[in-house]
PDB file of C-alpha atoms in Angstrom:
ATOM      1  CA  MET A  13      90.128 148.947  53.760  1.00 60.00           C
ATOM      2  CA  ALA A  14      91.367 152.030  55.267  1.00 66.00           C
ATOM      3  CA  LEU A  15      94.742 153.349  56.923  1.00 63.00           C
ATOM      4  CA  THR A  16      93.979 154.425  60.647  1.00 70.00           C
ATOM      5  CA  GLY A  17      95.194 157.485  62.235  1.00 65.00           C
ATOM      6  CA  ARG A  18      97.965 155.687  63.926  1.00 68.00           C
ATOM      7  CA  ALA A  19      99.376 154.717  60.759  1.00 67.00           C
ATOM      8  CA  ALA A  20      99.292 158.116  59.487  1.00 68.00           C
ATOM      9  CA  LEU A  21     101.053 159.495  62.710  1.00 70.00           C
ATOM     10  CA  LEU A  22     103.962 156.990  62.341  1.00 66.00           C
ATOM     11  CA  ALA A  23     104.564 157.947  58.781  1.00 69.00           C
ATOM     12  CA  ALA A  24     104.511 161.676  59.968  1.00 67.00           C
ATOM     13  CA  LEU A  25     107.034 161.033  62.814  1.00 68.00           C
ATOM     14  CA  GLY A  26     109.192 158.892  60.412  1.00 66.00           C
ATOM     15  CA  SER A  27     109.442 162.023  57.808  1.00 67.00           C
ATOM     16  CA  VAL A  28     110.878 164.307  60.321  1.00 67.00           C
ATOM     17  CA  PRO A  29     114.219 162.488  60.638  1.00 65.00           C
ATOM     18  CA  VAL A  30     114.159 161.862  56.801  1.00 61.00           C
ATOM     19  CA  GLY A  31     113.738 165.707  56.238  1.00 58.00           C
ATOM     20  CA  LEU A  32     116.547 166.462  58.600  1.00 58.00           C
ATOM     21  CA  LEU A  33     119.031 163.648  57.550  1.00 60.00           C
ATOM     22  CA  ASP A  34     118.483 162.330  54.075  1.00 61.00           C
ATOM     23  CA  ALA A  35     115.949 163.974  52.171  1.00 61.00           C
ATOM     24  CA  GLY A  36     116.150 161.666  48.990  1.00 62.00           C
ATOM     25  CA  TRP A  37     114.215 158.618  48.056  1.00 62.00           C
ATOM     26  CA  THR A  38     116.605 156.315  50.136  1.00 66.00           C
ATOM     27  CA  GLY A  39     115.236 157.921  53.308  1.00 64.00           C
ATOM     28  CA  VAL A  40     111.646 157.891  52.143  1.00 63.00           C
ATOM     29  CA  LEU A  41     112.013 154.206  51.358  1.00 67.00           C
ATOM     30  CA  ALA A  42     113.695 153.364  54.716  1.00 65.00           C
ATOM     31  CA  VAL A  43     110.887 154.794  56.618  1.00 68.00           C
ATOM     32  CA  ASN A  44     107.673 153.909  54.612  1.00 71.00           C
ATOM     33  CA  ALA A  45     108.961 150.363  53.420  1.00 75.00           C
ATOM     34  CA  PRO A  46     108.611 148.936  56.876  1.00 75.00           C
ATOM     35  CA  LEU A  47     105.536 150.883  57.656  1.00 74.00           C
ATOM     36  CA  ALA A  48     103.927 149.255  54.468  1.00 78.00           C
ATOM     37  CA  VAL A  49     104.894 145.851  55.266  1.00 82.00           C
ATOM     38  CA  ALA A  50     103.461 146.315  59.109  1.00 81.00           C
ATOM     39  CA  CYS A  51     100.403 147.685  57.758  1.00 78.00           C
ATOM     40  CA  ALA A  52      99.893 144.321  55.086  1.00 83.00           C
ATOM     41  CA  CYS A  53     100.470 142.173  58.242  1.00 84.00           C
ATOM     42  CA  ASP A  54      98.122 143.974  60.273  1.00 80.00           C
ATOM     43  CA  TYR A  55      95.276 143.974  57.353  1.00 83.00           C
ATOM     44  CA  ALA A  56      96.214 140.037  57.031  1.00 86.00           C
ATOM     45  CA  LEU A  57      95.603 139.664  60.692  1.00 87.00           C
ATOM     46  CA  ALA A  58      92.418 141.518  60.874  1.00 89.00           C
ATOM     47  CA  ALA A  59      89.095 139.518  61.055  1.00 91.00           C
ATOM     48  CA  PRO A  60      87.174 139.496  57.900  1.00 92.00           C
ATOM     49  CA  VAL A  61      83.796 141.387  58.208  1.00 92.00           C
ATOM     50  CA  ARG A  62      82.061 139.754  55.405  1.00 91.00           C
ATOM     51  CA  ARG A  63      81.723 136.475  57.095  1.00 91.00           C
ATOM     52  CA  LEU A  64      80.441 137.969  60.300  1.00 94.00           C
ATOM     53  CA  GLY A  65      76.987 136.580  61.480  1.00 94.00           C
ATOM     54  CA  LEU A  66      74.691 139.376  62.802  1.00 95.00           C
ATOM     55  CA  SER A  67      71.064 138.914  64.136  1.00 95.00           C
ATOM     56  CA  ARG A  68      69.002 140.864  66.207  1.00 95.00           C
ATOM     57  CA  SER A  69      66.409 140.768  69.042  1.00 94.00           C
ATOM     58  CA  GLY A  70      64.862 143.145  71.763  1.00 94.00           C
ATOM     59  CA  ASP A  71      62.205 145.580  71.879  1.00 94.00           C
ATOM     60  CA  THR A  72      59.584 145.485  68.805  1.00 94.00           C
ATOM     61  CA  SER A  73      57.362 148.563  70.456  1.00 94.00           C
ATOM     62  CA  VAL A  74      57.814 151.364  72.779  1.00 93.00           C
ATOM     63  CA  ARG A  75      55.532 154.479  73.946  1.00 91.00           C
ATOM     64  CA  LEU A  76      56.705 157.889  72.795  1.00 89.00           C
ATOM     65  CA  GLY A  77      58.919 159.277  75.530  1.00 86.00           C
ATOM     66  CA  ASP A  78      60.330 155.946  76.578  1.00 90.00           C
ATOM     67  CA  THR A  79      63.718 153.887  75.577  1.00 92.00           C
ATOM     68  CA  ALA A  80      63.598 150.868  73.709  1.00 93.00           C
ATOM     69  CA  ASP A  81      66.552 148.302  73.888  1.00 94.00           C
ATOM     70  CA  VAL A  82      67.772 146.529  70.643  1.00 95.00           C
ATOM     71  CA  THR A  83      70.303 143.820  70.957  1.00 95.00           C
ATOM     72  CA  LEU A  84      72.603 142.880  67.973  1.00 95.00           C
ATOM     73  CA  THR A  85      74.448 139.480  68.242  1.00 96.00           C
ATOM     74  CA  VAL A  86      78.003 139.337  66.457  1.00 95.00           C
ATOM     75  CA  THR A  87      79.257 136.014  65.653  1.00 95.00           C
ATOM     76  CA  ASN A  88      82.839 135.433  64.430  1.00 95.00           C
ATOM     77  CA  PRO A  89      83.376 132.491  62.490  1.00 94.00           C
ATOM     78  CA  SER A  90      86.753 133.140  61.598  1.00 91.00           C
ATOM     79  CA  GLY A  91      90.022 131.983  63.125  1.00 90.00           C
ATOM     80  CA  ARG A  92      91.119 135.327  63.863  1.00 92.00           C
ATOM     81  CA  PRO A  93      89.974 137.400  66.638  1.00 94.00           C
ATOM     82  CA  LEU A  94      87.584 140.573  65.818  1.00 94.00           C
ATOM     83  CA  ARG A  95      88.576 143.840  67.178  1.00 93.00           C
ATOM     84  CA  ALA A  96      85.868 146.125  65.935  1.00 93.00           C
ATOM     85  CA  ARG A  97      83.994 149.317  65.850  1.00 94.00           C
ATOM     86  CA  ILE A  98      80.544 149.093  64.883  1.00 94.00           C
ATOM     87  CA  ARG A  99      77.933 151.633  63.882  1.00 94.00           C
ATOM     88  CA  ASP A 100      74.491 150.583  64.404  1.00 94.00           C
ATOM     89  CA  ALA A 101      72.398 153.059  62.212  1.00 93.00           C
ATOM     90  CA  TRP A 102      68.633 153.977  62.792  1.00 93.00           C
ATOM     91  CA  PRO A 103      66.591 156.984  61.317  1.00 92.00           C
ATOM     92  CA  PRO A 104      67.508 160.415  63.030  1.00 90.00           C
ATOM     93  CA  SER A 105      64.264 160.290  64.832  1.00 90.00           C
ATOM     94  CA  SER A 106      65.304 157.397  66.806  1.00 91.00           C
ATOM     95  CA  TRP A 107      67.342 159.304  69.327  1.00 88.00           C
ATOM     96  CA  GLN A 108      67.049 162.649  71.221  1.00 87.00           C
ATOM     97  CA  PRO A 109      69.134 165.407  69.028  1.00 86.00           C
ATOM     98  CA  GLY A 110      72.744 165.297  69.828  1.00 85.00           C
ATOM     99  CA  THR A 111      72.880 161.837  71.299  1.00 86.00           C
ATOM    100  CA  GLU A 112      73.021 159.608  68.022  1.00 85.00           C
ATOM    101  CA  THR A 113      76.731 159.204  67.839  1.00 83.00           C
ATOM    102  CA  ASP A 114      77.148 157.847  71.334  1.00 87.00           C
ATOM    103  CA  ALA A 115      74.053 155.936  71.208  1.00 88.00           C
ATOM    104  CA  SER A 116      74.791 154.242  67.879  1.00 90.00           C
ATOM    105  CA  ARG A 117      78.440 153.522  67.840  1.00 93.00           C
ATOM    106  CA  HIS A 118      80.036 150.454  69.812  1.00 94.00           C
ATOM    107  CA  ARG A 119      83.429 148.937  70.267  1.00 94.00           C
ATOM    108  CA  LEU A 120      83.223 145.212  70.562  1.00 93.00           C
ATOM    109  CA  THR A 121      86.164 142.471  70.760  1.00 94.00           C
ATOM    110  CA  VAL A 122      84.830 138.900  69.682  1.00 94.00           C
ATOM    111  CA  PRO A 123      87.440 135.939  70.132  1.00 94.00           C
ATOM    112  CA  ALA A 124      87.620 133.544  67.207  1.00 92.00           C
ATOM    113  CA  GLY A 125      84.362 131.188  66.903  1.00 92.00           C
ATOM    114  CA  GLU A 126      82.444 132.982  69.536  1.00 94.00           C
ATOM    115  CA  ARG A 127      79.600 135.363  69.643  1.00 94.00           C
ATOM    116  CA  ARG A 128      79.181 138.840  71.762  1.00 95.00           C
ATOM    117  CA  ARG A 129      76.008 140.871  72.269  1.00 95.00           C
ATOM    118  CA  LEU A 130      75.790 144.753  72.085  1.00 94.00           C
ATOM    119  CA  THR A 131      72.858 146.785  72.817  1.00 94.00           C
ATOM    120  CA  THR A 132      71.639 149.859  71.127  1.00 93.00           C
ATOM    121  CA  ARG A 133      69.285 152.070  73.031  1.00 93.00           C
ATOM    122  CA  LEU A 134      66.621 154.052  71.287  1.00 93.00           C
ATOM    123  CA  ARG A 135      64.670 156.936  72.351  1.00 93.00           C
ATOM    124  CA  PRO A 136      62.355 157.954  69.623  1.00 92.00           C
ATOM    125  CA  THR A 137      61.111 161.356  69.202  1.00 90.00           C
ATOM    126  CA  ARG A 138      58.377 160.713  66.579  1.00 90.00           C
ATOM    127  CA  ARG A 139      55.400 158.374  66.516  1.00 91.00           C
ATOM    128  CA  GLY A 140      55.396 155.431  63.773  1.00 91.00           C
ATOM    129  CA  ASP A 141      57.837 152.817  62.765  1.00 93.00           C
ATOM    130  CA  ARG A 142      61.791 152.856  62.863  1.00 93.00           C
ATOM    131  CA  ARG A 143      63.228 150.637  60.800  1.00 94.00           C
ATOM    132  CA  ALA A 144      66.828 149.893  61.441  1.00 93.00           C
ATOM    133  CA  ASP A 145      69.375 150.898  58.837  1.00 91.00           C
ATOM    134  CA  ARG A 146      72.938 149.278  57.756  1.00 93.00           C
ATOM    135  CA  VAL A 147      75.480 148.057  60.264  1.00 95.00           C
ATOM    136  CA  THR A 148      78.909 149.023  59.635  1.00 94.00           C
ATOM    137  CA  VAL A 149      81.809 146.830  60.830  1.00 94.00           C
ATOM    138  CA  ARG A 150      85.377 148.232  60.877  1.00 93.00           C
ATOM    139  CA  SER A 151      87.858 145.469  61.823  1.00 93.00           C
ATOM    140  CA  TYR A 152      91.419 146.347  63.030  1.00 91.00           C
ATOM    141  CA  GLY A 153      94.635 144.388  63.142  1.00 88.00           C
ATOM    142  CA  PRO A 154      96.422 143.590  66.348  1.00 88.00           C
ATOM    143  CA  LEU A 155      98.758 146.798  65.640  1.00 85.00           C
ATOM    144  CA  GLY A 156      95.649 149.126  64.719  1.00 83.00           C
ATOM    145  CA  LEU A 157      97.553 150.694  61.339  1.00 84.00           C
ATOM    146  CA  PHE A 158      95.257 149.170  58.879  1.00 81.00           C
ATOM    147  CA  SER A 159      91.215 148.225  58.883  1.00 86.00           C
ATOM    148  CA  ARG A 160      88.839 146.252  56.843  1.00 90.00           C
ATOM    149  CA  GLN A 161      85.409 147.715  56.547  1.00 91.00           C
ATOM    150  CA  GLY A 162      81.774 146.233  55.429  1.00 92.00           C
ATOM    151  CA  THR A 163      78.199 146.550  55.831  1.00 94.00           C
ATOM    152  CA  HIS A 164      75.555 144.259  56.596  1.00 94.00           C
ATOM    153  CA  GLN A 165      71.725 144.652  56.458  1.00 94.00           C
ATOM    154  CA  VAL A 166      70.177 143.276  59.682  1.00 94.00           C
ATOM    155  CA  PRO A 167      66.276 144.441  59.579  1.00 94.00           C
ATOM    156  CA  TRP A 168      64.492 145.232  62.556  1.00 95.00           C
ATOM    157  CA  THR A 169      61.440 147.640  63.350  1.00 95.00           C
ATOM    158  CA  VAL A 170      60.129 149.212  66.301  1.00 95.00           C
ATOM    159  CA  ARG A 171      56.952 150.862  66.297  1.00 94.00           C
ATOM    160  CA  VAL A 172      56.566 153.993  68.271  1.00 93.00           C
ATOM    161  CA  LEU A 173      52.952 154.430  69.945  1.00 92.00           C
ATOM    162  CA  PRO A 174      51.296 157.369  71.281  1.00 89.00           C
ATOM    163  CA  PRO A 175      52.602 158.462  75.118  1.00 85.00           C
ATOM    164  CA  PHE A 176      50.618 156.660  77.946  1.00 74.00           C
ATOM    165  CA  THR A 177      50.488 159.929  80.167  1.00 68.00           C
ATOM    166  CA  SER A 178      47.538 159.016  82.255  1.00 64.00           C
ATOM    167  CA  ARG A 179      49.842 156.031  83.448  1.00 63.00           C
ATOM    168  CA  LYS A 180      50.430 157.667  86.974  1.00 67.00           C
ATOM    169  CA  HIS A 181      46.784 157.614  87.563  1.00 61.00           C
ATOM    170  CA  LEU A 182      46.339 153.864  86.825  1.00 68.00           C
ATOM    171  CA  PRO A 183      47.401 152.638  90.281  1.00 75.00           C
ATOM    172  CA  SER A 184      44.695 154.636  92.075  1.00 74.00           C
ATOM    173  CA  ARG A 185      41.956 153.733  89.431  1.00 73.00           C
ATOM    174  CA  LEU A 186      42.499 149.909  90.061  1.00 76.00           C
ATOM    175  CA  ALA A 187      42.612 150.347  93.626  1.00 76.00           C
ATOM    176  CA  ARG A 188      39.308 152.130  93.369  1.00 74.00           C
ATOM    177  CA  LEU A 189      37.711 149.409  91.041  1.00 77.00           C
ATOM    178  CA  ARG A 190      38.899 146.744  93.469  1.00 77.00           C
ATOM    179  CA  GLU A 191      37.150 148.545  96.170  1.00 74.00           C
ATOM    180  CA  LEU A 192      33.766 148.878  94.363  1.00 75.00           C
ATOM    181  CA  ASP A 193      34.198 145.107  92.969  1.00 71.00           C
ATOM    182  CA  GLY A 194      34.349 144.001  96.644  1.00 66.00           C
ATOM    183  CA  ARG A 195      37.751 142.626  96.551  1.00 63.00           C
ATOM    184  CA  THR A 196      39.411 144.716  98.855  1.00 57.00           C
ATOM    185  CA  SER A 197      38.478 144.901 102.637  1.00 57.00           C
ATOM    186  CA  VAL A 198      37.649 148.307 103.777  1.00 54.00           C
ATOM    187  CA  LEU A 199      37.005 149.492 107.392  1.00 56.00           C
ATOM    188  CA  THR A 200      34.925 152.430 107.739  1.00 56.00           C
ATOM    189  CA  ARG A 201      34.637 154.076 111.213  1.00 58.00           C
ATOM    190  CA  GLY A 202      31.179 153.758 112.648  1.00 55.00           C
ATOM    191  CA  GLU A 203      30.283 150.544 110.770  1.00 57.00           C
ATOM    192  CA  GLY A 204      30.482 146.666 111.524  1.00 56.00           C
ATOM    193  CA  THR A 205      29.486 145.169 114.964  1.00 57.00           C
ATOM    194  CA  GLU A 206      33.031 145.076 116.558  1.00 60.00           C
ATOM    195  CA  PHE A 207      33.107 147.188 119.908  1.00 58.00           C
ATOM    196  CA  ASP A 208      35.906 149.212 118.702  1.00 59.00           C
ATOM    197  CA  SER A 209      34.026 150.312 115.556  1.00 55.00           C
ATOM    198  CA  LEU A 210      30.926 151.299 117.197  1.00 51.00           C
ATOM    199  CA  ARG A 211      30.158 154.801 117.788  1.00 50.00           C
TER     200      ARG A 211
END
């Protein structure tokens, strides 16, 4: 559990009139007691993190230089809606440098008793196996003052294969093989018995 920036901002704003009007304990309690009650209610209304169900699906292999999409399904079995920020952690070489923060962090809202899917797009920079790390979920209450936080192990492996740089030549090579195999009709000027093909 953790306080959010919104709670800290409200506490700071409340301390200004306290400092100006009544700098004693009475003024501090007058501001912080309602804020503490609001934080406790917000914490109680936030969806529990430990009971969430998480599973993965998606790509299991990718060529170096291409992208792989891994889908994370989040199931909320509780009776409270989940308002969450989710960090889907992978090894640093799973993304281009500087793009990890945007690619691994998601915002998600899951109504009570429902499930939602989110997709993490990987673009590996090295060959080999990339194994998913922990999934960290931070669940917020309706006021956004307090949050619950927990981690889940949701294993998944994406194998990064060598790049297929000759792929661009593949269509022309396949067309040539079809011609040699006789599966493609080829008209050559000066051949055949038709009048317009005779020289």
